[in-house]
Short mmCIF file of C-alpha atoms in Angstrom, two decimals:
data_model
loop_
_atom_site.label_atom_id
_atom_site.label_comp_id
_atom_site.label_asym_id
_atom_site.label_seq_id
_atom_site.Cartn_x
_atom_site.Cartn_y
_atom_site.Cartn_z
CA UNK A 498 -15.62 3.36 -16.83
CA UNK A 499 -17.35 -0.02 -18.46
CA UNK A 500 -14.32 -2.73 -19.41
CA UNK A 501 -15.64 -4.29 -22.30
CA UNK A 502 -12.48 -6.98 -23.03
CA UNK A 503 -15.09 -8.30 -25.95
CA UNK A 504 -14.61 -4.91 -27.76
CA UNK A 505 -10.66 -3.95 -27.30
CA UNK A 506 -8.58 -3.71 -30.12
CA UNK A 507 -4.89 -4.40 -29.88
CA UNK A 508 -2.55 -5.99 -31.94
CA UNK A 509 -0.20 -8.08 -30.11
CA UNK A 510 2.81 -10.44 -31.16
CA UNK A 511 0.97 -13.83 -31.18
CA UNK A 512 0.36 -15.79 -33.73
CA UNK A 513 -1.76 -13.60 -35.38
CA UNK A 514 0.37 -10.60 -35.35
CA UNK A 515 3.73 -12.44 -35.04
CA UNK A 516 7.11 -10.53 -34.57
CA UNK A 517 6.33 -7.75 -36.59
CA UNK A 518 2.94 -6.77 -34.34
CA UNK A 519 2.66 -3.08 -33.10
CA UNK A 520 3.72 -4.62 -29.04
CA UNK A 521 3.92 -7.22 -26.97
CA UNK A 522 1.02 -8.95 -25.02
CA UNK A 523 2.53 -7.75 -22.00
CA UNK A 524 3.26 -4.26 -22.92
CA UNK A 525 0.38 -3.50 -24.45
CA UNK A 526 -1.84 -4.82 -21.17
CA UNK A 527 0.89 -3.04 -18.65
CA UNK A 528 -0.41 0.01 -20.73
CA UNK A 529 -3.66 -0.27 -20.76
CA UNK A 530 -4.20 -0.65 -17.01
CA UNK A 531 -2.00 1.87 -16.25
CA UNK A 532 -4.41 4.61 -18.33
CA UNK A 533 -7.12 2.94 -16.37
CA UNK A 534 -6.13 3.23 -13.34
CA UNK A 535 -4.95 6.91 -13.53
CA UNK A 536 -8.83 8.19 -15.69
CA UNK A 537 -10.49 10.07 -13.78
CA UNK A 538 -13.05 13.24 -14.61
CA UNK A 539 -11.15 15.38 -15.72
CA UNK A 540 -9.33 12.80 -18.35
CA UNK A 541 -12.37 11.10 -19.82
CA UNK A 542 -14.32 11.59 -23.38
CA UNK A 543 -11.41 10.60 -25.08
CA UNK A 544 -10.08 8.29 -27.43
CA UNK A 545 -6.40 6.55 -26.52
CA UNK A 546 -3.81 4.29 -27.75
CA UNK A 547 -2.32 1.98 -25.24
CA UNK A 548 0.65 4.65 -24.26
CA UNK A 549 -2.09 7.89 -23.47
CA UNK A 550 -1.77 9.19 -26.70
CA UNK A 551 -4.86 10.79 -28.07
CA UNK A 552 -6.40 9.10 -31.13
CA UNK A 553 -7.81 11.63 -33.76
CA UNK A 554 -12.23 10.91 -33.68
#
């Protein structure tokens, strides 16, 4: 797996999403490394959001 930080997409609650932002900084990172440290072969080739979910492509 290549971590591109450049190219992730995530609204968080800072100033530019402000209180009414999909998550918090710190949720939205506790979720992300928590998918990446549990992909493995037979879970890749997908699209995610932050909790797992799959994203439609």
């Amino acid at each position: 797996m290549r971590l591109l930080p450049e190219q992730v997409l995530s609204i968080q609650q800072l100033t530019f999403g402000g209180p009414n932002a999909w998550t918090t900084v710190e949720d939205s990172v506790a979720g992300m490394m928590e998918l990446i440290d549990s992909t493995n072969l037979d879970n890749t080739g997908r699209f995610v959001d932050y909790c797992g979910n799959d994203i439609p492509w």
